[in-house]
Structure formats: C-alpha cells, structure tokens
C-alpha cells in the first residue's frame, strides 16, 4: 500500500499481548505508535489479548501494525487471525512467523538451505531423558526453550548435571527444548529490511551473557556499529542473514542473530518482530544506514498486506 492510501486508513498498533515478552512489546508498540502519529497516520493502540478479534471488528481496524513479541503475536497466531479477518498486517505471514518462532523448526529449514547453525538436539517433554543425556557428550551446551525470546529460560550447561537443571528451567517456558553447541566467540545481529541487510551490530554484554537484563537495561551492553569484522566476513554474514530470512519466507523487518568464531559464523535465530523501542538494535542499525526511526516504521507499514 502507498503512504497516501495508508494515511486514509485506521491503523491499529497491536502491542502487549499474552507472552512473557509483554512488557518489551508495550515499549515497542508505544514507540511505533508515536512514530506513526508524528507522521500523520490515524493510529491507535490495541492490547492484543483474548478479545483481539472482537476489538479489531468493533474498532473498525483497516490495517494492523504488529508490534507483538513472542507467543500469540510473533508466532503466526495473530497473523492467522488477521488473514481470516482480511486485515492487511505488517511483517511476516503465518508460516514464516510460526517457523521462525520455533527454533528447532527454523534450524531444520536453515540446514536444508546450507546456512550454518550450531549442531543441536531437541527434547520434548516426556521424551526419554537418559537417551538425550547419552547423546550430549560435548560441553558447553546452550539450553533454550524452542519458542521463547529475550533470552528467557536460556542457560549454558558445562556438565550433565547443569544440562539437567537447564532442561528443567527451559521446560518451565515450553514443552520443546533446544540443546545446541555453545559457540564461544563474538555475538552479532543483522537487521533485514524488505530483503536487504542493514549494517551489522556486535553486542558486547558487560556481564558476559546477553541475557534479559543485558538486553533491556541501559548501559549493560556495549554496541559496536558497524561490527568490526573483516570486510569479506562482514559481507558473508549479511548475505546469510538475507538468505535465512528468504529460507523461512520472512517479510518486512526481521533481525538475525549470529555467533562468530574466527572466520566461522553460526545463525542462532531469526526474529520476525524485532524490538522497536528507540534504543533497540533494529532501529540502531537502520539509523546507521541513514533511516530515521519514523522512516523505518513507515517502510515496515508500507509492506502491510494479506496472503503472504
Ligand atoms: N549456541 C550458542 N552459543 C553461544 N551463545 C548462545 C547460543 N545460543 C544462544 N546464545 C546466547 O543466548 C542468547 C539468546 O539466544 P537466542 O537463540 O538468540 O534466543 P532469544 O533471543 O530468542 O532468547 C543469545 O543472544 C546468545 O547470547
Ligand atoms: Mg536472540
């Protein structure tokens, strides 16, 4: 849709919602709402709870800007509802959202496309634990809920007992747990906007682990932008980020996380609704590429559609 058409529509920024990342989503949503209003759009906020279908109808929403993180928002469910209601929405469609949200499913697709990702095992609640432990012989391993975000439930296991503990922790968030090789190295993230890679950001958490606190507390993480990687390596990582998004079928904005070890790099995950607070990584990368926050929001809005 063109900006002119969009200016005539009633736009709802879907935020908050039901996931563990609710608070982050509220911050993303408020920032997006502010940008849309400053640019002259008729935009309102909707907290995407169980009554979302009713609210979309009663409020006469014509376009949805999905600013939800995590389950019931980033995972294809809300996208499915919007498809059903015929309301054009931003970002990835149903399948890409669901695939990217499930780190186990996403890694299988990445491997099919020969995109490097750490070796892994999957454990589903009720599976034989001894069998899993017998397969996990090399440490350290990273244990994470398959369908969570913001480093919630993620731990590093240096031993079998720590692995057992980490599994218990991850199972609090999800019935499916991903256990993957821990890559000791630098962590970088690549924003992808409408199929094009933005400048790479290296994140250097002061406490050593890029956990929830390091992600959302000012001053806890140092950001190197552009990431100080050698030119050819930098370009290869950008290419893989674009490839990963293409492989999963993402649309609009996404952000792809990687670990870099020497000249090797490994894709950790693809976020189909990256954080959009004014201090989040995607807006930082966009700014480095010359896009203001408002311009970034508008470019994402322009991609609103159904049937993707
Ligand atoms: N295989 C890994 N090796 C090293 N660190 C990892 C690995 N997987 C995750 N991490 C660390 O945990 C953080 C969260 O993991 P990630 O897969 O990005 O999930 P999410 O951001 O959805 O919680 C990463 O930003 C990284 O710091
Ligand atoms: Mg991540």
CSV table of C-alpha atoms and ligand atoms in Angstrom, one decimal:
chain,number,residue,atom,x,y,z
A,1,UNK,CA,0.0,0.0,0.0
A,2,UNK,CA,1.2,3.5,-0.7
A,3,UNK,CA,1.8,6.0,2.1
A,4,UNK,CA,-1.1,8.1,0.7
A,5,UNK,CA,-3.5,5.2,0.9
A,6,UNK,CA,-2.3,4.3,4.3
A,7,UNK,CA,-3.0,7.9,5.5
A,8,UNK,CA,-6.7,7.4,4.9
A,9,UNK,CA,-6.9,4.1,6.9
A,10,UNK,CA,-7.5,3.3,10.5
A,11,UNK,CA,-4.3,1.7,11.8
A,12,UNK,CA,-4.0,-0.3,15.0
A,13,UNK,CA,-0.7,-1.0,16.6
A,14,UNK,CA,-1.1,-4.4,18.2
A,15,UNK,CA,1.0,-4.5,21.4
A,16,UNK,CA,1.3,-6.1,24.8
A,17,UNK,CA,-0.4,-9.4,24.3
A,18,UNK,CA,-0.1,-12.6,26.3
A,19,UNK,CA,3.6,-13.6,26.1
A,20,UNK,CA,6.4,-13.4,28.5
A,21,UNK,CA,7.7,-10.5,26.4
A,22,UNK,CA,4.6,-8.4,27.0
A,23,UNK,CA,6.5,-5.6,28.7
A,24,UNK,CA,9.0,-5.3,25.9
A,25,UNK,CA,6.2,-5.4,23.3
A,26,UNK,CA,4.4,-2.5,25.1
A,27,UNK,CA,7.6,-0.4,24.7
A,28,UNK,CA,8.0,-1.4,21.1
A,29,UNK,CA,4.3,-0.6,20.5
A,30,UNK,CA,4.4,2.8,22.2
A,31,UNK,CA,7.5,3.8,20.1
A,32,UNK,CA,5.8,2.7,16.9
A,33,UNK,CA,2.6,4.4,17.7
A,34,UNK,CA,4.4,7.6,18.5
A,35,UNK,CA,6.3,7.5,15.2
A,36,UNK,CA,3.1,6.8,13.2
A,37,UNK,CA,1.2,9.7,14.9
A,38,UNK,CA,4.1,12.0,14.3
A,39,UNK,CA,4.0,11.1,10.6
A,40,UNK,CA,0.3,11.9,10.5
A,41,UNK,CA,-1.3,8.5,10.4
A,42,UNK,CA,-4.6,7.7,12.2
A,43,UNK,CA,-3.1,5.1,14.6
A,44,UNK,CA,-4.4,3.7,17.8
A,45,UNK,CA,-3.0,1.2,20.3
A,46,UNK,CA,-4.7,-2.2,20.9
A,47,UNK,CA,-3.5,-4.5,23.6
A,48,UNK,CA,-3.7,-7.9,21.9
A,49,UNK,CA,-5.5,-10.0,24.5
A,50,UNK,CA,-8.0,-12.9,24.1
A,51,UNK,CA,-10.6,-10.3,22.9
A,52,UNK,CA,-8.4,-9.2,19.9
A,53,UNK,CA,-10.9,-10.5,17.2
A,54,UNK,CA,-13.8,-8.5,18.7
A,55,UNK,CA,-11.7,-5.4,19.2
A,56,UNK,CA,-10.4,-5.4,15.6
A,57,UNK,CA,-14.0,-5.6,14.4
A,58,UNK,CA,-15.7,-3.1,16.8
A,59,UNK,CA,-12.9,-0.5,16.3
A,60,UNK,CA,-13.1,-0.8,12.5
A,61,UNK,CA,-9.4,-1.5,12.1
A,62,UNK,CA,-8.2,-1.4,8.5
A,63,UNK,CA,-4.5,-2.1,8.9
A,64,UNK,CA,-2.6,-3.7,11.7
A,65,UNK,CA,1.0,-2.9,12.7
A,66,UNK,CA,2.0,-6.0,14.6
A,67,UNK,CA,4.3,-4.9,17.5
A,68,UNK,CA,4.0,-8.1,19.5
A,69,UNK,CA,6.9,-10.2,20.6
A,70,UNK,CA,6.8,-13.9,21.4
A,71,UNK,CA,3.9,-16.3,21.6
A,72,UNK,CA,0.4,-15.2,20.4
A,73,UNK,CA,1.9,-12.4,18.3
A,74,UNK,CA,5.2,-13.3,16.7
A,75,UNK,CA,4.3,-16.9,16.1
A,76,UNK,CA,1.7,-16.8,13.4
A,77,UNK,CA,-1.4,-17.0,15.5
A,78,UNK,CA,-2.3,-13.3,15.3
A,79,UNK,CA,-1.2,-13.3,11.7
A,80,UNK,CA,-3.7,-16.2,11.1
A,81,UNK,CA,-6.5,-14.2,12.7
A,82,UNK,CA,-5.6,-11.1,10.6
A,83,UNK,CA,-5.6,-13.3,7.4
A,84,UNK,CA,-9.0,-14.6,8.4
A,85,UNK,CA,-10.4,-11.1,9.0
A,86,UNK,CA,-8.8,-9.8,5.8
A,87,UNK,CA,-6.9,-7.1,7.6
A,88,UNK,CA,-3.6,-6.2,6.0
A,89,UNK,CA,-0.8,-6.5,8.5
A,90,UNK,CA,2.9,-5.8,8.7
A,91,UNK,CA,5.8,-8.3,8.8
A,92,UNK,CA,5.9,-12.0,8.1
A,93,UNK,CA,3.0,-14.2,7.3
A,94,UNK,CA,1.6,-17.2,9.1
A,95,UNK,CA,4.1,-19.8,8.1
A,96,UNK,CA,7.2,-17.7,8.3
A,97,UNK,CA,6.2,-16.4,11.7
A,98,UNK,CA,5.5,-19.9,13.0
A,99,UNK,CA,8.7,-21.4,11.6
A,100,UNK,CA,10.9,-18.6,12.9
A,101,UNK,CA,9.3,-18.7,16.4
A,102,UNK,CA,10.2,-22.4,16.7
A,103,UNK,CA,13.9,-22.5,16.9
A,104,UNK,CA,14.0,-26.3,16.2
A,105,UNK,CA,11.9,-26.0,13.0
A,106,UNK,CA,13.8,-22.9,11.9
A,107,UNK,CA,17.2,-24.7,12.3
A,108,UNK,CA,15.9,-27.6,10.1
A,109,UNK,CA,15.0,-25.2,7.4
A,110,UNK,CA,18.3,-23.3,7.7
A,111,UNK,CA,20.2,-26.6,7.4
A,112,UNK,CA,18.2,-27.5,4.3
A,113,UNK,CA,19.4,-24.2,2.8
A,114,UNK,CA,23.0,-24.8,3.9
A,115,UNK,CA,23.0,-21.9,6.3
A,116,UNK,CA,25.3,-22.7,9.2
A,117,UNK,CA,23.8,-23.1,12.6
A,118,UNK,CA,25.1,-24.8,15.8
A,119,UNK,CA,24.6,-28.6,16.0
A,120,UNK,CA,21.7,-29.4,18.1
A,121,UNK,CA,19.3,-31.9,19.8
A,122,UNK,CA,15.7,-31.3,20.5
A,123,UNK,CA,14.0,-32.6,23.7
A,124,UNK,CA,10.2,-32.7,24.0
A,125,UNK,CA,8.6,-33.0,27.5
A,126,UNK,CA,8.1,-36.7,28.1
A,127,UNK,CA,11.0,-37.9,25.9
A,128,UNK,CA,13.5,-40.3,27.4
A,129,UNK,CA,15.9,-38.1,29.3
A,130,UNK,CA,18.6,-40.8,29.6
A,131,UNK,CA,18.7,-41.1,25.9
A,132,UNK,CA,19.1,-37.4,25.5
A,133,UNK,CA,21.9,-37.2,28.1
A,134,UNK,CA,23.7,-40.1,26.4
A,135,UNK,CA,23.7,-38.1,23.1
A,136,UNK,CA,25.1,-34.9,24.8
A,137,UNK,CA,28.7,-35.7,25.3
A,138,UNK,CA,30.4,-32.4,24.4
A,139,UNK,CA,30.1,-29.3,26.6
A,140,UNK,CA,29.4,-26.4,26.9
A,141,UNK,CA,25.9,-26.6,25.5
A,142,UNK,CA,23.2,-23.9,25.4
A,143,UNK,CA,19.8,-25.0,26.5
A,144,UNK,CA,16.8,-22.9,25.5
A,145,UNK,CA,13.0,-23.1,25.1
A,146,UNK,CA,12.3,-23.6,21.4
A,147,UNK,CA,9.6,-20.9,21.3
A,148,UNK,CA,10.6,-18.1,23.6
A,149,UNK,CA,12.6,-14.9,23.3
A,150,UNK,CA,14.5,-12.2,25.2
A,151,UNK,CA,16.9,-14.9,26.5
A,152,UNK,CA,14.1,-16.2,28.8
A,153,UNK,CA,14.8,-19.7,30.0
A,154,UNK,CA,18.2,-19.8,28.3
A,155,UNK,CA,21.2,-21.3,30.1
A,156,UNK,CA,24.7,-22.5,29.4
A,157,UNK,CA,25.5,-26.1,30.6
A,158,UNK,CA,29.1,-27.1,31.3
A,159,UNK,CA,28.2,-30.5,32.6
A,160,UNK,CA,25.5,-33.2,32.6
A,161,UNK,CA,24.0,-32.0,35.9
A,162,UNK,CA,23.9,-28.4,34.6
A,163,UNK,CA,22.2,-29.7,31.5
A,164,UNK,CA,19.6,-31.5,33.5
A,165,UNK,CA,19.0,-28.3,35.5
A,166,UNK,CA,18.9,-26.2,32.4
A,167,UNK,CA,16.3,-28.5,30.8
A,168,UNK,CA,14.1,-28.1,33.9
A,169,UNK,CA,14.4,-24.4,33.6
A,170,UNK,CA,13.6,-24.3,29.8
A,171,UNK,CA,10.7,-26.7,30.3
A,172,UNK,CA,9.0,-24.0,32.5
A,173,UNK,CA,8.7,-21.9,29.3
A,174,UNK,CA,8.0,-24.5,26.7
A,175,UNK,CA,7.3,-28.2,26.1
A,176,UNK,CA,10.0,-28.3,23.4
A,177,UNK,CA,13.7,-27.5,24.3
A,178,UNK,CA,16.6,-26.9,22.0
A,179,UNK,CA,20.1,-28.1,23.1
A,180,UNK,CA,22.8,-26.7,20.9
A,181,UNK,CA,26.6,-26.4,20.8
A,182,UNK,CA,27.8,-23.3,22.6
A,183,UNK,CA,29.8,-21.1,20.3
A,184,UNK,CA,32.4,-19.1,22.2
A,185,UNK,CA,33.0,-16.0,20.2
A,186,UNK,CA,31.5,-12.7,19.2
A,187,UNK,CA,27.8,-12.1,19.0
A,188,UNK,CA,26.4,-10.1,16.2
A,189,UNK,CA,22.9,-9.3,14.9
A,190,UNK,CA,21.8,-8.3,11.4
A,191,UNK,CA,18.7,-6.4,10.7
A,192,UNK,CA,17.0,-7.2,7.4
A,193,UNK,CA,14.5,-4.8,6.0
A,194,UNK,CA,12.4,-5.8,3.0
A,195,UNK,CA,15.1,-8.3,1.9
A,196,UNK,CA,18.1,-6.1,2.4
A,197,UNK,CA,20.7,-6.3,5.1
A,198,UNK,CA,21.3,-3.4,7.4
A,199,UNK,CA,24.7,-2.7,9.0
A,200,UNK,CA,25.8,-5.4,11.4
A,201,UNK,CA,25.9,-4.7,15.1
A,202,UNK,CA,28.2,-6.5,17.5
A,203,UNK,CA,26.8,-6.8,21.0
A,204,UNK,CA,29.2,-6.9,24.0
A,205,UNK,CA,27.3,-7.5,27.2
A,206,UNK,CA,29.2,-6.2,30.2
A,207,UNK,CA,28.3,-9.2,32.3
A,208,UNK,CA,29.4,-11.7,29.6
A,209,UNK,CA,26.0,-13.1,28.8
A,210,UNK,CA,23.4,-11.4,26.7
A,211,UNK,CA,20.5,-12.1,29.0
A,212,UNK,CA,17.3,-10.2,29.6
A,213,UNK,CA,18.9,-7.6,31.8
A,214,UNK,CA,21.8,-7.0,29.3
A,215,UNK,CA,19.2,-6.6,26.6
A,216,UNK,CA,16.9,-4.1,28.2
A,217,UNK,CA,18.9,-2.2,30.9
A,218,UNK,CA,20.7,0.9,29.6
A,219,UNK,CA,24.4,0.7,30.0
A,220,UNK,CA,24.6,-3.1,30.4
A,221,UNK,CA,25.7,-3.8,26.8
A,222,UNK,CA,28.2,-2.1,24.5
A,223,UNK,CA,27.2,-1.9,20.9
A,224,UNK,CA,29.8,-1.8,18.1
A,225,UNK,CA,28.3,-0.4,15.0
A,226,UNK,CA,29.3,-1.3,12.4
A,227,UNK,CA,30.7,-4.5,13.8
A,228,UNK,CA,34.5,-4.6,13.5
A,229,UNK,CA,34.6,-7.6,11.3
A,230,UNK,CA,36.9,-8.0,8.3
A,231,UNK,CA,35.2,-6.9,5.1
A,232,UNK,CA,34.6,-10.3,3.3
A,233,UNK,CA,33.4,-11.9,6.6
A,234,UNK,CA,31.1,-9.0,7.2
A,235,UNK,CA,29.5,-9.4,3.8
A,236,UNK,CA,29.1,-13.1,4.1
A,237,UNK,CA,27.2,-12.7,7.4
A,238,UNK,CA,25.0,-10.1,5.8
A,239,UNK,CA,24.3,-12.5,2.9
A,240,UNK,CA,23.5,-15.3,5.3
A,241,UNK,CA,21.1,-13.1,7.2
A,242,UNK,CA,19.2,-12.3,4.0
A,243,UNK,CA,19.3,-16.0,3.0
A,244,UNK,CA,18.0,-17.1,6.4
A,245,UNK,CA,15.0,-14.7,6.0
A,246,UNK,CA,14.4,-15.9,2.5
A,247,UNK,CA,14.6,-19.5,3.5
A,248,UNK,CA,11.9,-19.0,6.2
A,249,UNK,CA,9.8,-16.8,3.9
A,250,UNK,CA,10.0,-13.7,6.1
A,251,UNK,CA,8.6,-10.3,5.0
A,252,UNK,CA,9.1,-6.7,6.2
A,253,UNK,CA,11.6,-6.3,9.0
A,254,UNK,CA,13.5,-9.1,10.7
A,255,UNK,CA,16.7,-9.5,12.7
A,256,UNK,CA,19.0,-12.4,12.5
A,257,UNK,CA,21.3,-13.3,15.5
A,258,UNK,CA,24.7,-15.0,14.9
A,259,UNK,CA,27.7,-16.1,16.8
A,260,UNK,CA,31.1,-15.6,15.1
A,261,UNK,CA,34.1,-17.7,15.9
A,262,UNK,CA,37.2,-16.7,13.9
A,263,UNK,CA,36.1,-16.9,10.3
A,264,UNK,CA,33.2,-19.2,11.1
A,265,UNK,CA,29.7,-18.0,11.9
A,266,UNK,CA,26.5,-19.7,13.1
A,267,UNK,CA,23.0,-18.5,12.8
A,268,UNK,CA,21.2,-18.7,16.1
A,269,UNK,CA,17.7,-17.5,15.2
A,270,UNK,CA,15.6,-15.2,13.1
A,271,UNK,CA,13.3,-12.7,14.9
A,272,UNK,CA,10.4,-11.8,12.8
A,273,UNK,CA,9.3,-8.9,15.0
A,274,UNK,CA,12.5,-7.4,16.3
A,275,UNK,CA,12.4,-4.9,19.2
A,276,UNK,CA,11.5,-1.4,18.0
A,277,UNK,CA,12.0,0.7,21.1
A,278,UNK,CA,14.0,3.7,20.2
A,279,UNK,CA,17.1,2.1,21.7
A,280,UNK,CA,16.6,-1.4,20.2
A,281,UNK,CA,19.0,-3.0,17.7
A,282,UNK,CA,17.0,-2.8,14.5
A,283,UNK,CA,16.4,1.0,14.8
A,284,UNK,CA,20.1,1.5,15.6
A,285,UNK,CA,21.1,-0.4,12.5
A,286,UNK,CA,18.6,1.5,10.4
A,287,UNK,CA,19.9,4.8,11.7
A,288,UNK,CA,23.4,3.7,10.7
A,289,UNK,CA,22.0,3.1,7.2
A,290,UNK,CA,20.6,6.6,7.2
A,291,UNK,CA,16.9,5.8,8.2
A,292,UNK,CA,15.3,7.7,11.0
A,293,UNK,CA,13.0,5.7,13.3
A,294,UNK,CA,9.9,7.2,11.6
A,295,UNK,CA,11.2,6.3,8.2
A,296,UNK,CA,11.9,2.7,9.4
A,297,UNK,CA,8.4,2.4,10.8
A,298,UNK,CA,6.9,3.8,7.6
A,299,UNK,CA,8.8,1.4,5.4
A,300,UNK,CA,7.5,-1.5,7.5
A,301,UNK,CA,4.0,-0.1,7.4
A,302,UNK,CA,4.1,0.1,3.6
A,303,UNK,CA,4.6,-3.7,3.5
A,304,UNK,CA,1.2,-4.3,5.2
A,305,UNK,CA,-0.7,-6.9,3.2
A,306,UNK,CA,-2.6,-10.2,3.5
A,307,UNK,CA,-2.0,-13.5,1.7
A,308,UNK,CA,1.8,-13.6,2.3
B,1,LIG,N1,24.7,-21.7,20.6
B,1,LIG,C1,25.0,-20.6,21.3
B,1,LIG,N2,26.3,-20.3,21.6
B,1,LIG,C2,26.6,-19.2,22.4
B,1,LIG,N3,25.7,-18.4,22.9
B,1,LIG,C3,24.4,-18.6,22.6
B,1,LIG,C4,24.0,-19.7,21.8
B,1,LIG,N4,22.7,-19.7,21.7
B,1,LIG,C5,22.2,-18.6,22.4
B,1,LIG,N5,23.3,-18.0,22.9
B,1,LIG,C6,23.2,-16.8,23.8
B,1,LIG,O1,21.9,-16.7,24.3
B,1,LIG,C7,21.2,-15.5,23.8
B,1,LIG,C8,19.7,-15.9,23.5
B,1,LIG,O2,19.7,-16.9,22.5
B,1,LIG,P1,18.8,-16.7,21.2
B,1,LIG,O3,19.0,-18.0,20.4
B,1,LIG,O4,19.1,-15.5,20.4
B,1,LIG,O5,17.3,-16.7,21.7
B,1,LIG,P2,16.3,-15.5,22.1
B,1,LIG,O6,17.0,-14.2,21.8
B,1,LIG,O7,15.1,-15.8,21.3
B,1,LIG,O8,16.1,-15.7,23.6
B,1,LIG,C9,22.0,-15.1,22.5
B,1,LIG,O9,21.8,-13.7,22.3
B,1,LIG,C10,23.4,-15.5,22.9
B,1,LIG,O10,24.0,-14.5,23.8
B,2,LIG,MG1,18.1,-13.7,20.1
